[in-house]
């Protein structure tokens, strides 16, 4: 059996629009040649600003977006060549936990009915077996199984997110996609839900694809990660290496904007400041997709798409700094800051 729960290879997702009846069609490559693997039992983080393509990538990984090119393999099933039965199997083997637990549950159903629904569709269980599985799932997320007859509106936001996690886990999926899973919750509840997710991973070996713009959360929750910008992955690697030795200026800028809880460490931190907004993916810039905002941009950056370079400590970064200019050659962008004062003081990201 493959050790990969999920594998994306050169995935492209496109949207098209036409100006007027006879106007030329323009294409938005919301996801542009994305590749990464998620192993069974690991947490993989996908980070980037809003509009970077991370949620579209996650939907493509679940077979919810048509692919213009590339392939997705989930638990050994290739999406591009899947039969109807295999697609149904894929739906059962991948589950999604949404950002907003308030709109994720049907208010007309009891939570017992909501949790039993995927079992009814995908498993040949009797009513008694379904009730047993629902009770087990509720207990696994720290809720009383006697609450199965209640409706979602009788629960707090944190409890509702626990119910959504229980529903995602009830079919024992190969991968659970967590799309900003705590951003709609208050801060104290966020910690409880993240701890629950970590505990479930320890006890059940659950595999997560975590989508978030919150880098602190990704640092604490994931084993490996990818950083997206304008539909492309600009850096990938073990989370520990990416946070301590980022190989791409965009990653380094995102990390330098995280607030450190310790005041002295916060004072020592060198900020990398980037200017302006992300360009539209309907008209992406030529060359490196980040060159319009990069504080280290060189002439070549506006003309040539950078190749990915292997990083010391694992993973890759797509940046000309590793082959041109100072020639970082797989080292951290932070080392560049040691011998350059070129950090523009324009605007904090
Ligand atoms: Fe900046 Fe050039 Fe590297 Fe792009 S390739 S991130 S513009 S230095």
XYZ file of C-alpha atoms and ligand atoms in Angstrom:
357
model
C 0.000 0.000 0.000
C 1.228 3.514 -0.839
C 2.358 5.647 2.089
C 0.680 8.646 0.403
C -2.830 9.603 1.464
C -2.961 12.385 -1.133
C -0.781 13.334 -4.080
C -1.161 16.334 -6.410
C 0.924 16.489 -9.612
C 1.120 19.655 -11.757
C -2.488 20.502 -10.951
C -4.009 23.402 -12.909
C -7.446 24.891 -12.192
C -8.653 27.524 -14.653
C -11.614 29.873 -14.837
C -12.550 31.519 -18.142
C -14.549 34.637 -18.953
C -15.391 36.394 -22.216
C -15.853 40.151 -22.650
C -19.031 40.597 -24.735
C -20.380 38.139 -27.289
C -17.362 38.218 -29.628
C -14.662 39.367 -27.199
C -11.545 37.317 -26.540
C -11.706 34.858 -23.648
C -9.400 35.550 -20.735
C -8.151 32.834 -18.421
C -7.576 32.903 -14.691
C -5.185 30.159 -13.563
C -6.305 30.062 -9.938
C -4.031 27.036 -9.386
C -0.952 26.895 -11.593
C 1.075 23.680 -11.679
C 0.761 22.717 -7.992
C 2.420 19.480 -6.763
C 2.699 18.096 -3.236
C 2.233 14.853 -1.306
C 0.549 14.216 2.039
C 1.626 11.040 3.851
C -0.701 8.942 6.012
C -0.719 10.184 9.599
C 0.885 13.562 8.933
C -0.390 17.144 8.933
C 0.411 19.165 5.848
C -0.113 22.939 5.896
C -1.042 25.090 2.917
C -0.508 28.785 3.683
C -0.750 32.067 1.824
C -2.684 35.307 1.693
C -6.329 35.419 0.719
C -6.477 34.887 -3.073
C -3.296 32.788 -3.197
C -5.243 29.728 -4.401
C -4.961 27.552 -1.298
C -8.701 26.869 -0.866
C -9.118 26.187 -4.622
C -6.190 23.749 -4.382
C -7.920 21.996 -1.480
C -11.183 21.748 -3.428
C -9.268 20.336 -6.419
C -7.645 17.790 -4.079
C -11.126 16.645 -3.030
C -12.344 16.370 -6.635
C -14.629 19.394 -6.213
C -12.948 21.476 -8.978
C -12.458 20.266 -12.582
C -8.752 20.016 -13.440
C -7.497 21.800 -16.584
C -4.285 19.744 -16.297
C -2.405 17.522 -13.866
C -3.696 14.781 -11.626
C -4.848 14.083 -8.087
C -4.422 10.704 -6.424
C -6.335 10.104 -3.208
C -5.662 6.880 -1.321
C -4.501 5.174 -4.548
C -7.432 6.367 -6.719
C -6.501 8.617 -9.657
C -9.130 11.330 -10.029
C -8.590 11.721 -13.803
C -9.268 8.031 -14.469
C -11.775 7.255 -11.730
C -15.020 5.396 -12.476
C -18.309 6.543 -10.921
C -17.935 3.972 -8.120
C -14.364 5.095 -7.436
C -15.458 8.755 -7.320
C -18.070 7.833 -4.687
C -15.324 5.999 -2.785
C -13.121 9.105 -3.058
C -15.898 11.255 -1.582
C -16.082 8.899 1.408
C -12.268 8.781 1.813
C -11.874 12.578 1.965
C -13.737 14.898 4.281
C -13.842 18.653 4.762
C -14.182 20.664 7.971
C -15.299 24.194 7.151
C -14.361 27.468 8.755
C -17.849 28.278 10.038
C -19.398 25.649 12.323
C -22.594 27.748 12.526
C -23.547 27.157 8.876
C -22.010 23.664 8.522
C -24.788 21.755 10.284
C -28.405 21.420 9.135
C -30.522 23.075 11.882
C -33.511 20.834 11.060
C -31.580 17.628 11.883
C -30.421 16.394 15.281
C -26.669 15.988 15.513
C -27.229 12.228 15.719
C -28.990 12.365 12.335
C -26.243 14.604 10.860
C -23.528 12.198 11.974
C -25.447 9.110 10.833
C -26.084 10.526 7.342
C -22.633 9.685 5.814
C -22.864 6.189 7.359
C -26.308 5.702 5.801
C -24.965 6.701 2.353
C -21.595 4.920 2.402
C -21.834 1.981 4.873
C -24.181 -1.028 4.977
C -24.806 -0.621 8.721
C -28.009 -1.380 10.585
C -29.726 1.429 12.540
C -28.271 0.011 15.780
C -24.736 -0.038 14.371
C -25.150 3.558 13.151
C -26.273 4.679 16.625
C -23.232 2.962 18.153
C -20.836 4.620 15.683
C -22.441 8.047 16.305
C -22.066 7.599 20.081
C -18.384 6.573 19.668
C -17.689 9.557 17.396
C -19.266 12.007 19.849
C -17.261 10.574 22.748
C -14.043 10.766 20.663
C -14.475 14.544 20.320
C -15.267 15.047 24.014
C -19.081 15.264 23.817
C -21.684 13.248 25.713
C -23.303 10.624 23.469
C -26.639 11.385 25.192
C -26.596 14.725 23.343
C -27.205 13.028 19.980
C -30.906 13.971 20.082
C -30.214 17.686 20.350
C -30.154 20.205 17.484
C -27.055 22.249 16.478
C -28.500 25.527 17.776
C -28.369 24.105 21.332
C -24.538 23.989 21.173
C -21.797 26.623 21.415
C -19.490 27.397 18.458
C -16.694 25.216 19.857
C -19.090 22.314 20.467
C -20.465 22.650 16.927
C -16.937 22.472 15.514
C -16.379 19.305 17.605
C -19.541 17.866 16.015
C -18.246 18.784 12.520
C -14.932 17.036 13.322
C -16.831 13.962 14.551
C -18.849 13.921 11.320
C -15.651 14.231 9.250
C -14.043 11.328 11.135
C -16.992 8.956 11.233
C -16.125 7.281 7.900
C -12.451 6.939 8.889
C -11.280 8.986 5.860
C -7.799 8.898 4.307
C -7.516 12.671 4.665
C -9.436 15.453 6.382
C -9.142 18.930 4.882
C -9.326 21.594 7.593
C -10.171 24.912 5.934
C -9.359 27.644 8.499
C -10.925 25.362 11.149
C -10.825 27.774 14.104
C -10.953 31.247 12.581
C -14.671 31.681 13.423
C -14.112 30.755 17.103
C -12.987 32.828 20.071
C -9.346 32.522 21.123
C -9.815 30.218 24.146
C -11.992 27.813 22.138
C -9.465 27.831 19.275
C -6.818 26.249 21.533
C -9.238 23.520 22.657
C -10.156 22.579 19.075
C -6.511 22.526 17.935
C -5.580 20.308 20.903
C -8.488 18.006 20.043
C -7.237 17.717 16.449
C -3.716 16.877 17.679
C -5.085 14.290 20.158
C -7.208 12.648 17.450
C -4.163 12.440 15.215
C -2.165 10.747 17.988
C -4.881 8.212 18.801
C -6.324 7.541 15.332
C -3.385 8.419 13.034
C -5.598 10.947 11.228
C -4.160 12.733 8.172
C -4.800 16.475 7.839
C -4.461 18.976 5.046
C -4.622 22.271 6.943
C -5.493 25.423 4.985
C -4.729 28.623 6.840
C -3.381 32.156 6.653
C -2.409 31.849 10.359
C 1.279 30.921 10.326
C 1.521 30.459 14.103
C -1.122 27.759 13.901
C 0.579 26.070 10.953
C 3.911 26.113 12.838
C 2.316 24.309 15.806
C 0.093 21.912 13.895
C 1.958 20.640 10.831
C 4.868 18.375 9.951
C 5.369 19.745 6.441
C 3.961 22.707 4.580
C 3.734 24.598 1.299
C 3.539 28.360 0.791
C 1.303 29.573 -2.060
C 1.364 32.871 -3.906
C -0.817 33.729 -6.909
C -1.745 30.114 -7.607
C 1.800 28.722 -7.382
C 3.735 26.981 -4.644
C 6.790 29.159 -3.981
C 8.249 27.076 -1.153
C 7.669 23.688 0.416
C 9.420 21.607 3.063
C 9.404 20.390 6.678
C 7.606 23.066 8.733
C 10.476 23.285 11.221
C 12.971 24.092 8.428
C 10.619 26.512 6.633
C 10.058 28.528 9.820
C 13.696 28.545 10.953
C 15.381 28.859 7.529
C 12.893 30.154 4.897
C 14.267 29.926 1.360
C 11.845 32.331 -0.344
C 11.457 36.073 0.368
C 7.650 35.764 0.528
C 7.880 33.012 3.164
C 10.452 35.039 5.097
C 8.170 38.115 5.009
C 5.150 36.137 6.254
C 7.193 34.596 9.062
C 8.766 37.898 10.061
C 5.255 39.315 10.582
C 4.344 36.702 13.260
C 4.234 38.287 16.703
C 6.574 36.560 19.167
C 5.076 36.108 22.647
C 8.472 36.965 24.212
C 9.192 40.734 24.110
C 13.006 40.418 23.755
C 12.689 37.945 20.906
C 10.159 40.234 19.235
C 12.648 43.165 19.498
C 15.452 41.105 17.928
C 13.280 40.050 15.037
C 14.211 41.521 11.648
C 11.065 42.415 9.683
C 10.953 41.878 5.935
C 8.488 44.366 4.558
C 6.599 43.930 1.318
C 4.694 46.565 -0.542
C 1.321 46.670 -2.292
C -1.315 44.030 -2.897
C -1.187 40.694 -4.627
C -1.789 41.161 -8.392
C -4.968 39.704 -9.896
C -4.663 36.125 -11.084
C -6.548 37.266 -14.236
C -3.413 39.210 -15.228
C -0.418 37.714 -13.396
C 2.992 39.377 -13.856
C 5.573 37.680 -16.118
C 8.611 35.938 -14.625
C 8.511 35.381 -10.877
C 4.924 35.840 -9.680
C 6.218 37.740 -6.597
C 8.550 40.185 -8.389
C 6.160 43.171 -8.223
C 6.382 43.119 -4.412
C 9.704 41.450 -3.670
C 12.277 43.611 -1.840
C 15.111 41.560 -3.427
C 13.844 41.552 -7.049
C 16.553 41.540 -9.767
C 16.286 42.151 -13.523
C 15.883 38.465 -14.323
C 12.942 38.168 -11.918
C 10.555 40.078 -14.221
C 11.454 37.895 -17.217
C 12.125 34.310 -16.147
C 10.033 32.001 -13.956
C 12.461 30.726 -11.289
C 13.184 27.005 -11.085
C 12.718 25.197 -7.786
C 15.964 24.704 -5.852
C 16.484 22.029 -3.189
C 16.903 23.562 0.275
C 19.351 22.506 2.965
C 17.176 20.787 5.590
C 14.584 19.550 3.085
C 12.058 20.899 0.596
C 12.395 23.404 -2.228
C 12.076 27.119 -2.956
C 11.416 28.813 -6.312
C 13.619 31.916 -6.264
C 16.450 33.290 -8.440
C 18.378 34.356 -5.313
C 19.631 30.765 -5.073
C 21.257 30.810 -8.511
C 21.714 34.508 -9.402
C 22.807 37.582 -7.479
C 24.163 36.625 -4.058
C 23.727 32.909 -4.872
C 22.141 31.621 -1.671
C 22.233 28.089 -3.131
C 19.709 26.407 -0.859
C 20.411 28.531 2.230
C 17.979 30.691 4.164
C 16.870 34.103 2.882
C 17.618 35.345 6.405
C 21.322 34.827 5.623
C 20.908 37.347 2.810
C 19.813 39.898 5.386
C 23.110 39.419 7.233
C 24.971 41.158 4.453
C 22.416 43.452 2.925
C 20.733 46.553 4.294
C 18.199 46.440 1.504
C 15.074 46.087 3.607
C 12.616 48.729 2.384
C 10.676 50.430 5.151
C 7.451 50.821 3.235
C 4.524 48.895 4.592
C 4.055 46.019 6.949
C 2.297 42.992 5.470
Fe 12.180 37.923 -5.337
Fe 13.328 37.372 -7.655
Fe 13.215 35.536 -5.760
Fe 11.029 36.250 -7.065
S 12.806 35.223 -7.937
S 11.204 35.958 -4.905
S 11.390 38.432 -7.351
S 14.324 37.488 -5.683
